[in-house]
């Protein structure tokens, strides 16, 4: 964001500490047109009554990344803010920039997709246990290769060898699939999958179901050890202020 602002001569508004209402005040005061956001912030904007208090009409686009964005939340956001585009993308520190991004109106409405692979990148979906490439529609680990991929971790040969193979492929650790048209969908972090009996459960899918409840502002699902199942999902829920949701209902 800093490099973009300098190169394009844009004004960059920074908050000393992020708070939802402080962000809205800044948007209104400085007529902010675009922001980088994560899915939890989009959820907060959808559900917060504070949005009625501030003029957010200057917003034109949100660059969303960091986690998968559910279709339900994206569509609810667009109903509430029809003039604001959601530009989804994907990248890592190790890829030194975006590896995929939605571009143009037709791609932006593919909610849940992080777009097509960048022109300077190669990508493949592989079986993480065998390294074999998988066909479209199959979940596997996303591997990336290209001129902007890092050379390795400084003074950490072990971590470098675990992350980069001999052919220069970066093992992202993200569970992903690609559709027949070349659009990528991030399912979850590979290491965060909950091993329930013989199943691998992506926490983000459960989080999106919980977040669809109007009384739930945010939710996080983690594995909890279980003698019979190995692991079971356990959810932490943030209730909407004034909500009547009680402990029994949350179960």
CSV table of C-alpha atoms in Angstrom, one decimal:
chain,number,residue,atom,x,y,z
A,1,UNK,CA,0.0,0.0,0.0
A,2,UNK,CA,2.9,2.4,0.8
A,3,UNK,CA,4.6,1.8,-2.5
A,4,UNK,CA,1.3,2.1,-4.4
A,5,UNK,CA,0.5,5.4,-2.7
A,6,UNK,CA,3.9,6.9,-3.4
A,7,UNK,CA,4.0,5.8,-7.0
A,8,UNK,CA,0.5,7.0,-7.8
A,9,UNK,CA,0.6,10.1,-5.7
A,10,UNK,CA,-2.3,8.9,-3.5
A,11,UNK,CA,-3.1,10.0,0.0
A,12,UNK,CA,-2.6,7.2,2.5
A,13,UNK,CA,-4.6,7.3,5.8
A,14,UNK,CA,-3.2,5.3,8.6
A,15,UNK,CA,-4.7,4.5,12.0
A,16,UNK,CA,-2.5,4.2,15.1
A,17,UNK,CA,-4.6,1.3,16.2
A,18,UNK,CA,-7.5,-0.3,14.4
A,19,UNK,CA,-11.0,0.1,15.7
A,20,UNK,CA,-14.1,-0.3,13.6
A,21,UNK,CA,-15.6,3.1,14.5
A,22,UNK,CA,-12.3,4.9,14.2
A,23,UNK,CA,-12.0,3.5,10.7
A,24,UNK,CA,-15.5,4.7,9.8
A,25,UNK,CA,-14.6,8.2,11.1
A,26,UNK,CA,-11.5,8.2,9.0
A,27,UNK,CA,-13.4,7.2,5.8
A,28,UNK,CA,-15.9,10.0,6.4
A,29,UNK,CA,-13.3,12.6,7.3
A,30,UNK,CA,-10.8,11.9,4.5
A,31,UNK,CA,-13.3,10.6,1.8
A,32,UNK,CA,-11.4,7.3,1.6
A,33,UNK,CA,-12.1,5.5,-1.7
A,34,UNK,CA,-10.3,2.2,-1.1
A,35,UNK,CA,-9.1,0.0,1.7
A,36,UNK,CA,-7.4,-3.4,2.2
A,37,UNK,CA,-9.6,-5.6,4.3
A,38,UNK,CA,-10.0,-9.1,5.6
A,39,UNK,CA,-13.2,-11.1,5.6
A,40,UNK,CA,-13.9,-10.5,9.4
A,41,UNK,CA,-14.0,-6.7,8.6
A,42,UNK,CA,-16.5,-7.3,5.8
A,43,UNK,CA,-18.6,-9.3,8.3
A,44,UNK,CA,-18.4,-6.4,10.8
A,45,UNK,CA,-19.4,-3.9,8.1
A,46,UNK,CA,-22.4,-6.0,7.1
A,47,UNK,CA,-23.7,-6.4,10.7
A,48,UNK,CA,-22.7,-3.2,12.4
A,49,UNK,CA,-25.3,-0.5,13.1
A,50,UNK,CA,-22.5,2.0,13.2
A,51,UNK,CA,-22.5,2.2,9.4
A,52,UNK,CA,-25.7,4.2,9.7
A,53,UNK,CA,-23.9,6.8,11.8
A,54,UNK,CA,-21.1,7.7,9.3
A,55,UNK,CA,-21.0,8.7,5.6
A,56,UNK,CA,-19.2,5.9,3.8
A,57,UNK,CA,-20.3,6.8,0.4
A,58,UNK,CA,-16.8,7.7,-0.8
A,59,UNK,CA,-15.8,4.1,-0.8
A,60,UNK,CA,-15.4,2.5,-4.2
A,61,UNK,CA,-13.5,-0.7,-3.6
A,62,UNK,CA,-12.2,-3.1,-0.9
A,63,UNK,CA,-9.2,-5.3,-1.6
A,64,UNK,CA,-10.0,-8.5,0.4
A,65,UNK,CA,-7.5,-11.1,1.3
A,66,UNK,CA,-6.0,-13.0,4.3
A,67,UNK,CA,-8.8,-15.7,4.4
A,68,UNK,CA,-11.6,-17.1,2.3
A,69,UNK,CA,-14.6,-14.8,1.8
A,70,UNK,CA,-17.9,-16.6,1.9
A,71,UNK,CA,-20.5,-16.0,-0.9
A,72,UNK,CA,-23.3,-15.3,1.6
A,73,UNK,CA,-21.3,-12.5,3.4
A,74,UNK,CA,-20.1,-11.0,0.1
A,75,UNK,CA,-23.7,-10.9,-1.3
A,76,UNK,CA,-25.0,-9.3,1.9
A,77,UNK,CA,-22.2,-6.7,1.7
A,78,UNK,CA,-23.1,-5.9,-1.9
A,79,UNK,CA,-26.8,-5.5,-0.9
A,80,UNK,CA,-25.8,-3.0,1.8
A,81,UNK,CA,-23.1,-1.3,-0.2
A,82,UNK,CA,-24.0,-1.7,-3.8
A,83,UNK,CA,-21.5,1.0,-5.0
A,84,UNK,CA,-18.5,-0.8,-3.4
A,85,UNK,CA,-16.6,-3.4,-5.3
A,86,UNK,CA,-14.9,-6.3,-3.6
A,87,UNK,CA,-11.6,-7.2,-5.2
A,88,UNK,CA,-10.4,-10.5,-4.0
A,89,UNK,CA,-6.8,-11.7,-4.2
A,90,UNK,CA,-4.2,-14.1,-2.9
A,91,UNK,CA,-0.6,-13.7,-2.0
A,92,UNK,CA,2.1,-14.5,0.5
A,93,UNK,CA,5.2,-12.9,1.9
A,94,UNK,CA,7.1,-15.7,0.2
A,95,UNK,CA,5.5,-14.7,-3.2
A,96,UNK,CA,6.5,-11.0,-2.6
A,97,UNK,CA,3.1,-9.8,-4.0
A,98,UNK,CA,-0.2,-11.0,-5.3
A,99,UNK,CA,-0.2,-14.4,-7.0
A,100,UNK,CA,-3.8,-14.2,-8.0
A,101,UNK,CA,-6.5,-11.5,-8.2
A,102,UNK,CA,-10.0,-10.9,-9.6
A,103,UNK,CA,-9.9,-8.4,-12.4
A,104,UNK,CA,-12.8,-6.6,-13.9
A,105,UNK,CA,-16.6,-6.6,-13.1
A,106,UNK,CA,-17.2,-10.2,-14.3
A,107,UNK,CA,-14.5,-11.7,-12.2
A,108,UNK,CA,-15.3,-9.6,-9.1
A,109,UNK,CA,-18.8,-11.2,-8.7
A,110,UNK,CA,-17.2,-14.7,-8.4
A,111,UNK,CA,-17.4,-14.4,-4.7
A,112,UNK,CA,-15.2,-16.9,-2.9
A,113,UNK,CA,-12.6,-17.0,-5.7
A,114,UNK,CA,-9.3,-15.2,-5.4
A,115,UNK,CA,-9.2,-14.9,-9.2
A,116,UNK,CA,-6.9,-16.3,-11.9
A,117,UNK,CA,-3.2,-16.8,-11.5
A,118,UNK,CA,-1.0,-13.7,-12.2
A,119,UNK,CA,0.7,-13.7,-15.6
A,120,UNK,CA,4.2,-14.0,-14.1
A,121,UNK,CA,3.3,-17.1,-12.1
A,122,UNK,CA,2.8,-20.8,-12.5
A,123,UNK,CA,0.5,-22.8,-10.2
A,124,UNK,CA,-0.6,-26.3,-9.6
A,125,UNK,CA,-2.8,-28.1,-7.1
A,126,UNK,CA,-1.1,-31.2,-5.7
A,127,UNK,CA,-1.8,-34.1,-3.3
A,128,UNK,CA,0.1,-33.0,-0.3
A,129,UNK,CA,1.0,-36.5,0.7
A,130,UNK,CA,2.4,-37.5,-2.8
A,131,UNK,CA,3.2,-34.3,-4.6
A,132,UNK,CA,1.2,-35.5,-7.6
A,133,UNK,CA,-0.7,-32.9,-9.6
A,134,UNK,CA,-4.5,-33.0,-9.2
A,135,UNK,CA,-7.2,-32.1,-11.9
A,136,UNK,CA,-9.6,-29.2,-11.7
A,137,UNK,CA,-12.2,-29.4,-8.9
A,138,UNK,CA,-10.0,-31.5,-6.6
A,139,UNK,CA,-8.9,-30.0,-3.3
A,140,UNK,CA,-5.1,-30.1,-2.7
A,141,UNK,CA,-2.2,-27.9,-1.7
A,142,UNK,CA,-1.4,-24.9,-3.9
A,143,UNK,CA,2.1,-24.7,-5.2
A,144,UNK,CA,3.5,-21.6,-6.9
A,145,UNK,CA,6.5,-20.9,-9.1
A,146,UNK,CA,7.8,-17.7,-10.7
A,147,UNK,CA,10.5,-15.1,-10.8
A,148,UNK,CA,9.2,-13.3,-7.8
A,149,UNK,CA,9.1,-16.3,-5.5
A,150,UNK,CA,11.6,-16.0,-2.6
A,151,UNK,CA,15.0,-17.6,-2.7
A,152,UNK,CA,14.6,-18.9,0.8
A,153,UNK,CA,14.5,-18.1,4.5
A,154,UNK,CA,17.6,-16.2,5.8
A,155,UNK,CA,19.9,-18.6,7.7
A,156,UNK,CA,17.2,-21.3,7.9
A,157,UNK,CA,18.0,-24.0,5.4
A,158,UNK,CA,15.6,-26.5,7.0
A,159,UNK,CA,12.6,-24.3,6.6
A,160,UNK,CA,13.7,-23.4,3.1
A,161,UNK,CA,14.0,-27.1,2.1
A,162,UNK,CA,10.5,-27.8,3.6
A,163,UNK,CA,8.9,-24.9,1.7
A,164,UNK,CA,10.7,-24.9,-1.7
A,165,UNK,CA,11.4,-28.0,-3.8
A,166,UNK,CA,14.4,-28.5,-6.1
A,167,UNK,CA,12.4,-27.3,-9.1
A,168,UNK,CA,11.5,-24.0,-7.4
A,169,UNK,CA,7.9,-24.7,-6.5
A,170,UNK,CA,6.7,-22.9,-3.3
A,171,UNK,CA,4.5,-25.1,-1.1
A,172,UNK,CA,2.0,-22.6,0.2
A,173,UNK,CA,0.4,-24.7,2.9
A,174,UNK,CA,-3.0,-23.6,1.6
A,175,UNK,CA,-5.8,-26.0,0.6
A,176,UNK,CA,-7.2,-24.9,-2.7
A,177,UNK,CA,-9.0,-26.0,-5.9
A,178,UNK,CA,-9.2,-24.6,-9.4
A,179,UNK,CA,-12.4,-24.6,-11.5
A,180,UNK,CA,-12.5,-25.4,-15.2
A,181,UNK,CA,-12.2,-21.7,-16.1
A,182,UNK,CA,-9.0,-21.3,-14.2
A,183,UNK,CA,-10.3,-19.5,-11.1
A,184,UNK,CA,-8.7,-20.4,-7.8
A,185,UNK,CA,-10.6,-21.0,-4.5
A,186,UNK,CA,-8.8,-21.1,-1.2
A,187,UNK,CA,-10.5,-23.6,1.1
A,188,UNK,CA,-8.4,-23.3,4.3
A,189,UNK,CA,-4.9,-23.6,5.7
A,190,UNK,CA,-3.7,-27.2,5.3
A,191,UNK,CA,-2.3,-27.3,8.9
A,192,UNK,CA,-5.6,-26.0,10.3
A,193,UNK,CA,-7.8,-28.8,9.1
A,194,UNK,CA,-9.6,-30.6,11.9
A,195,UNK,CA,-9.1,-34.3,11.8
A,196,UNK,CA,-12.5,-35.7,12.8
A,197,UNK,CA,-12.5,-39.5,12.6
A,198,UNK,CA,-11.7,-40.2,8.9
A,199,UNK,CA,-12.7,-36.7,7.7
A,200,UNK,CA,-10.7,-33.5,7.3
A,201,UNK,CA,-13.0,-30.6,8.2
A,202,UNK,CA,-12.0,-27.0,7.1
A,203,UNK,CA,-12.7,-24.7,10.0
A,204,UNK,CA,-13.5,-21.8,7.7
A,205,UNK,CA,-16.6,-23.6,6.3
A,206,UNK,CA,-18.0,-23.9,9.9
A,207,UNK,CA,-17.0,-20.3,10.6
A,208,UNK,CA,-19.0,-19.1,7.6
A,209,UNK,CA,-22.1,-21.0,8.7
A,210,UNK,CA,-21.9,-19.4,12.2
A,211,UNK,CA,-21.3,-16.0,10.7
A,212,UNK,CA,-24.4,-16.3,8.6
A,213,UNK,CA,-26.4,-16.0,11.9
A,214,UNK,CA,-27.4,-12.3,12.3
A,215,UNK,CA,-26.6,-12.4,16.0
A,216,UNK,CA,-23.0,-13.5,15.4
A,217,UNK,CA,-20.5,-10.8,14.7
A,218,UNK,CA,-17.5,-13.2,14.3
A,219,UNK,CA,-16.6,-16.8,14.9
A,220,UNK,CA,-13.4,-18.9,15.1
A,221,UNK,CA,-13.4,-22.7,15.0
A,222,UNK,CA,-10.5,-24.7,16.4
A,223,UNK,CA,-9.8,-28.4,17.0
A,224,UNK,CA,-10.5,-29.8,20.4
A,225,UNK,CA,-8.9,-33.2,21.4
A,226,UNK,CA,-11.5,-36.1,21.6
A,227,UNK,CA,-10.8,-39.6,22.7
A,228,UNK,CA,-13.2,-41.2,20.2
A,229,UNK,CA,-13.0,-38.9,17.2
A,230,UNK,CA,-9.4,-37.6,17.5
A,231,UNK,CA,-10.5,-34.0,17.2
A,232,UNK,CA,-13.9,-32.2,17.2
A,233,UNK,CA,-14.6,-28.6,16.2
A,234,UNK,CA,-14.9,-26.1,19.0
A,235,UNK,CA,-16.2,-22.6,18.2
A,236,UNK,CA,-15.6,-19.2,19.8
A,237,UNK,CA,-18.4,-16.8,19.1
A,238,UNK,CA,-18.6,-13.0,19.3
A,239,UNK,CA,-22.2,-11.9,19.8
A,240,UNK,CA,-23.7,-8.8,18.3
A,241,UNK,CA,-24.2,-6.1,20.9
A,242,UNK,CA,-27.7,-6.3,22.3
A,243,UNK,CA,-28.1,-9.9,21.0
A,244,UNK,CA,-30.4,-12.2,22.9
A,245,UNK,CA,-28.4,-15.2,21.8
A,246,UNK,CA,-27.7,-17.3,24.9
A,247,UNK,CA,-25.3,-20.1,25.8
A,248,UNK,CA,-27.9,-22.8,25.2
A,249,UNK,CA,-28.7,-21.5,21.7
A,250,UNK,CA,-25.1,-21.2,20.8
A,251,UNK,CA,-24.8,-24.9,21.3
